[in-house]
mmCIF file of C-alpha atoms in Angstrom:
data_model
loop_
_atom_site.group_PDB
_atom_site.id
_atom_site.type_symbol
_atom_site.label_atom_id
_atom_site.label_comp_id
_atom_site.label_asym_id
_atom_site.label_seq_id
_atom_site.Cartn_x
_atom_site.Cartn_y
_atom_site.Cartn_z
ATOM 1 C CA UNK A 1 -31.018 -16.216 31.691
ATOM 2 C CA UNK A 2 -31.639 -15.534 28.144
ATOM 3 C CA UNK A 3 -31.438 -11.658 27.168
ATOM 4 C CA UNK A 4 -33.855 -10.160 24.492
ATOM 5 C CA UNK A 5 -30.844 -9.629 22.171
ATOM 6 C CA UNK A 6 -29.883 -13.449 22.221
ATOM 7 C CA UNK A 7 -33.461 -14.832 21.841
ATOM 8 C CA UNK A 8 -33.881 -12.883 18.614
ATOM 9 C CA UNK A 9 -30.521 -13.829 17.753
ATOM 10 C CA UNK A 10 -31.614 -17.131 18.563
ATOM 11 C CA UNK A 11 -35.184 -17.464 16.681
ATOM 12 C CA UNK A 12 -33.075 -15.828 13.918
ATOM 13 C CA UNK A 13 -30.896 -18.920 13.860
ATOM 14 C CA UNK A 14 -33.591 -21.464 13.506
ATOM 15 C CA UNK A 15 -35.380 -19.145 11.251
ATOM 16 C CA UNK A 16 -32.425 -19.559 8.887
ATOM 17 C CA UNK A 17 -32.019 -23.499 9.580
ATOM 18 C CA UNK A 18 -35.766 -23.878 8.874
ATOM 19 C CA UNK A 19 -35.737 -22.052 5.470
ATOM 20 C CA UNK A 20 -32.558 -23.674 4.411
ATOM 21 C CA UNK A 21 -33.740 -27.087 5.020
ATOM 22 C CA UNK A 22 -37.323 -26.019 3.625
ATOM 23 C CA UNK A 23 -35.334 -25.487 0.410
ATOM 24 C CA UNK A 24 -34.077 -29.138 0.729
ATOM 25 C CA UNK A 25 -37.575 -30.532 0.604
ATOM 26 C CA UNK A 26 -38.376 -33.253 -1.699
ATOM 27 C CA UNK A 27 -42.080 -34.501 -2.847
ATOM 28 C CA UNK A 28 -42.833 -38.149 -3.169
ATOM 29 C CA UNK A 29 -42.614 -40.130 -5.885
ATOM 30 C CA UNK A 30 -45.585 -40.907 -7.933
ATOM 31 C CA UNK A 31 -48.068 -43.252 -6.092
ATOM 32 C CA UNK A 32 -48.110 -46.360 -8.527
ATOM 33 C CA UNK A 33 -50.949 -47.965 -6.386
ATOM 34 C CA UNK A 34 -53.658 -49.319 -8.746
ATOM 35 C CA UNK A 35 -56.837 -48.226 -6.260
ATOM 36 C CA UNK A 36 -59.561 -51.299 -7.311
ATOM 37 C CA UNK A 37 -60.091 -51.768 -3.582
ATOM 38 C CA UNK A 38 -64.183 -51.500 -2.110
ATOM 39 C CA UNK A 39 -64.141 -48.798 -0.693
ATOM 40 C CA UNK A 40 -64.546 -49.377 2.717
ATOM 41 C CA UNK A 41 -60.847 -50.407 2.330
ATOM 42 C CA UNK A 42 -59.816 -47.740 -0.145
ATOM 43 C CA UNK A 43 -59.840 -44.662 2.163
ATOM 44 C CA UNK A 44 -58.637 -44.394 5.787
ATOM 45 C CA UNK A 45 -57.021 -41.910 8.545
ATOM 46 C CA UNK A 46 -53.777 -43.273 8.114
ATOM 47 C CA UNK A 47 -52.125 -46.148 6.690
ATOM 48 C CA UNK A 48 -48.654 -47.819 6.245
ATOM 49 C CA UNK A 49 -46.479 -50.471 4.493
ATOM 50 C CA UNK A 50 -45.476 -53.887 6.006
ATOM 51 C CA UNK A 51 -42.173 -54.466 3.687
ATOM 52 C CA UNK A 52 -39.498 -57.598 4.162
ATOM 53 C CA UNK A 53 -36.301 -58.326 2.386
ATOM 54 C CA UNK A 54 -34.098 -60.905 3.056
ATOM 55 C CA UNK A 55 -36.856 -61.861 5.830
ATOM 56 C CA UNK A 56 -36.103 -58.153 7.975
ATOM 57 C CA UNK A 57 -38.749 -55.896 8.332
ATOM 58 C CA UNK A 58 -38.308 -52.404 7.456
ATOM 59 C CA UNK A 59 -38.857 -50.032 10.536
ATOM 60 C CA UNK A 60 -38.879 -46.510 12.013
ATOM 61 C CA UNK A 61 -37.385 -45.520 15.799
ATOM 62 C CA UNK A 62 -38.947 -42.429 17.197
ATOM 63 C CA UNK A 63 -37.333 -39.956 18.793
ATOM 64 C CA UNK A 64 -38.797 -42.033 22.196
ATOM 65 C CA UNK A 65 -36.901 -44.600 20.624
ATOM 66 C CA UNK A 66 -39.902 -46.439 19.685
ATOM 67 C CA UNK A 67 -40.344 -48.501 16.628
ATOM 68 C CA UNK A 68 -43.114 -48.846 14.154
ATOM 69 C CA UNK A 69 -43.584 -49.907 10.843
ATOM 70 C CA UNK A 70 -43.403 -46.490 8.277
ATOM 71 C CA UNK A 71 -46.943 -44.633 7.707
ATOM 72 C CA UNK A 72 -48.444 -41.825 8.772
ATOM 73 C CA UNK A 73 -51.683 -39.419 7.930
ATOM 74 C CA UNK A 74 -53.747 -39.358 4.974
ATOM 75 C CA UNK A 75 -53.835 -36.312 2.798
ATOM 76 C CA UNK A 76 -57.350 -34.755 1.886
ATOM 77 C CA UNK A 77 -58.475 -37.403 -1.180
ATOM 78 C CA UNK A 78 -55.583 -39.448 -0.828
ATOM 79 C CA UNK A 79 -56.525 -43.125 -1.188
ATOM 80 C CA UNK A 80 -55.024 -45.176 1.463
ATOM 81 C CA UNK A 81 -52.546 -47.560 -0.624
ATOM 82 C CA UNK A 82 -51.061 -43.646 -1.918
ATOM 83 C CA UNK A 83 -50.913 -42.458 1.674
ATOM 84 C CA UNK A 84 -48.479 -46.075 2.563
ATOM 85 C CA UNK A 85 -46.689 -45.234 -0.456
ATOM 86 C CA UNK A 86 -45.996 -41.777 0.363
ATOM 87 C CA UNK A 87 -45.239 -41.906 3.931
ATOM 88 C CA UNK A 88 -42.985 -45.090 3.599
ATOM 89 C CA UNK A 89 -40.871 -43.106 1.254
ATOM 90 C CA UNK A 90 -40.877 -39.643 3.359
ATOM 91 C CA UNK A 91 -39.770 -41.871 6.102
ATOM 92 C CA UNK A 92 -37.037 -43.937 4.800
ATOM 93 C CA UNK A 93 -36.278 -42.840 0.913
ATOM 94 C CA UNK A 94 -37.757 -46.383 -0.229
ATOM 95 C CA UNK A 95 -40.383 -46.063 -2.928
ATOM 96 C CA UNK A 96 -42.553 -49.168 -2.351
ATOM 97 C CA UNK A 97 -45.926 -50.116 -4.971
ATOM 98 C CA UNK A 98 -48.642 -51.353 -1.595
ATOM 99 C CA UNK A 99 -49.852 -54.375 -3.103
ATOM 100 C CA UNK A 100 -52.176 -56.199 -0.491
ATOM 101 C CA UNK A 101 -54.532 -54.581 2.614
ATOM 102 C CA UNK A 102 -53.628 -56.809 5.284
ATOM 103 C CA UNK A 103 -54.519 -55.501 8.670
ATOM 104 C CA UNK A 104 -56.768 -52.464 9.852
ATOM 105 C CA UNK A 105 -56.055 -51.863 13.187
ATOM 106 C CA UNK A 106 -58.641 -49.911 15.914
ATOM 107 C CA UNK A 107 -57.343 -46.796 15.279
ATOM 108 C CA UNK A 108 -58.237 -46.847 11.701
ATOM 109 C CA UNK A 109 -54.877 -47.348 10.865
ATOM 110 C CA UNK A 110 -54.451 -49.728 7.177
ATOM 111 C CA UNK A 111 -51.569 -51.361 7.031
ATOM 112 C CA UNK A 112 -50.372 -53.024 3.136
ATOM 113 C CA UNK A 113 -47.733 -55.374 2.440
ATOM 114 C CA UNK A 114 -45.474 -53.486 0.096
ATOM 115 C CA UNK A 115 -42.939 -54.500 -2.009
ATOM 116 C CA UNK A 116 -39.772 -52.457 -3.217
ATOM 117 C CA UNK A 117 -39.932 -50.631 -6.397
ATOM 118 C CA UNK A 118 -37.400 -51.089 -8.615
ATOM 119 C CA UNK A 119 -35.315 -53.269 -5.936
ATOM 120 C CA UNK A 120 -33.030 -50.915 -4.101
ATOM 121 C CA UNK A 121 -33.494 -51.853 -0.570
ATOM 122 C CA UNK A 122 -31.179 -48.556 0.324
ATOM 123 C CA UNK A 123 -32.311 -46.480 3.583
ATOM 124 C CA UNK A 124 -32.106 -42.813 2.158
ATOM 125 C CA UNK A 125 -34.933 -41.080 3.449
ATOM 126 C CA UNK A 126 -35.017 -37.044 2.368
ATOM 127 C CA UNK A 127 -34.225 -34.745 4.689
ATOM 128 C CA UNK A 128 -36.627 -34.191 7.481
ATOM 129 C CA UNK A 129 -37.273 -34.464 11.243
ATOM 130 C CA UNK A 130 -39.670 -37.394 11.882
ATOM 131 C CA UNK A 131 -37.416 -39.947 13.163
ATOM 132 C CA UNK A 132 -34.505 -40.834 14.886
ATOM 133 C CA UNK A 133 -33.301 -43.880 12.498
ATOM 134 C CA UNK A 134 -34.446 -46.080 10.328
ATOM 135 C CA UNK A 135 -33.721 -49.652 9.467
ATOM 136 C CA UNK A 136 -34.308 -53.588 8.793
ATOM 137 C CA UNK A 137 -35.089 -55.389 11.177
ATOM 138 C CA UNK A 138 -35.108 -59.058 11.989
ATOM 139 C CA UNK A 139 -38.200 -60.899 13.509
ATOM 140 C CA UNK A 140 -36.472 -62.630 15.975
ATOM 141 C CA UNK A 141 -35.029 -59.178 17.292
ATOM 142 C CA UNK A 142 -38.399 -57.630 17.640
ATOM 143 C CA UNK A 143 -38.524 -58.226 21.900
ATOM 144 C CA UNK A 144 -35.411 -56.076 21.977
ATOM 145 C CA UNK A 145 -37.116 -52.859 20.985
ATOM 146 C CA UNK A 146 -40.151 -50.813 22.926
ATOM 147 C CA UNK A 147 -42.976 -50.823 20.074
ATOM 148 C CA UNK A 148 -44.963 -47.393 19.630
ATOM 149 C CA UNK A 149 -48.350 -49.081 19.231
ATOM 150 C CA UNK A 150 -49.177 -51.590 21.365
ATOM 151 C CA UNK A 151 -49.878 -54.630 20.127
ATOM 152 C CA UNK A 152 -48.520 -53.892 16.792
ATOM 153 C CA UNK A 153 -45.285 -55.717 17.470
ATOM 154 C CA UNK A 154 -47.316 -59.102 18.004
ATOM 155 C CA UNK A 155 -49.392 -58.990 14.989
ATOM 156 C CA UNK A 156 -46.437 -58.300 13.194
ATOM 157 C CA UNK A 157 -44.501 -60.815 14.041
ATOM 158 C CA UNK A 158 -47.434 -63.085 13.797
ATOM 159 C CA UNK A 159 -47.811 -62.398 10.366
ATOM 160 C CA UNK A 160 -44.649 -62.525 8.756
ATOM 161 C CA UNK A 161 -44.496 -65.772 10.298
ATOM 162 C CA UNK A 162 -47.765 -67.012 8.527
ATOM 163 C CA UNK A 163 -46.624 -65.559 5.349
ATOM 164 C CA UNK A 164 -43.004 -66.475 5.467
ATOM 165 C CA UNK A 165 -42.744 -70.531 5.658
#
């Protein structure tokens, strides 16, 4: 049983851890998206990036050790290509530029194919809590992993292997 005296200590604690790692906090890079989409394709819930090098796909594992391909939430007036831009890069440190809307999937979710900026294909993401590791991933290990979204995993796979021969 915890006493009174060690809960404070201990919300004290994580007080402490949560502004030290506030402090830590980095913003995104600059969204270099060019936005000419229609619009039906230009805004949207939430949207990712699809992004291959060296034929691996670049992923996320949950802390359910699920995988899925980097995105998230969009921010009030964020376009979608700027909300796969940004969330890519909070997840793994890897500023992409979203270059084509692939995929919407029922949830709303737009997925882009993104390339690297600048070529550095290093996993460095800034220092937050979202996931448990990130990394590339071949096709051909996809089967070995639980997927987050169902279905995802397929039409994945699917693609890169339209778009890769």
């Amino acid at each position: 049983m915890i006493t009174c005296n060690e809960q404070t200590l201990s919300n004290t604690l994580l007080f402490s851890l949560y502004l030290l790692l506030s402090g830590c906090y980095q913003s995104a890079p600059i969204c270099p998206a060019n936005d000419t989409l229609p619009a039906a394709e230009r805004f949207a819930p939430s949207a990712g990036c699809l992004t291959l090098v060296d034929g691996k796909l670049l992923v996320v594992e949950d802390f359910n050790q699920k995988l899925s391909i980097p995105g998230g939430s969009s921010q009030k007036n964020e376009t979608s290509r700027c909300t796969a831009h940004r969330e890519t890069w909070e997840e793994t440190g890897i500023s992409t530029i979203p270059f084509t809307f692939i995929h919407q999937f029922d949830s709303g979710f737009h997925l882009y194919h993104c390339k690297i900026k600048s070529n550095d294909a290093n996993i460095n993401p800034p220092l937050r809590l979202e996931n448990l590791r990130v990394f590339w991933l071949a096709p051909d290990q996809f089967s070995n992993y639980q997927w987050r979204y169902t279905g995802q995993q397929d039409w994945i796979a699917g693609w890169i292997t339209q778009h890769t021969e």
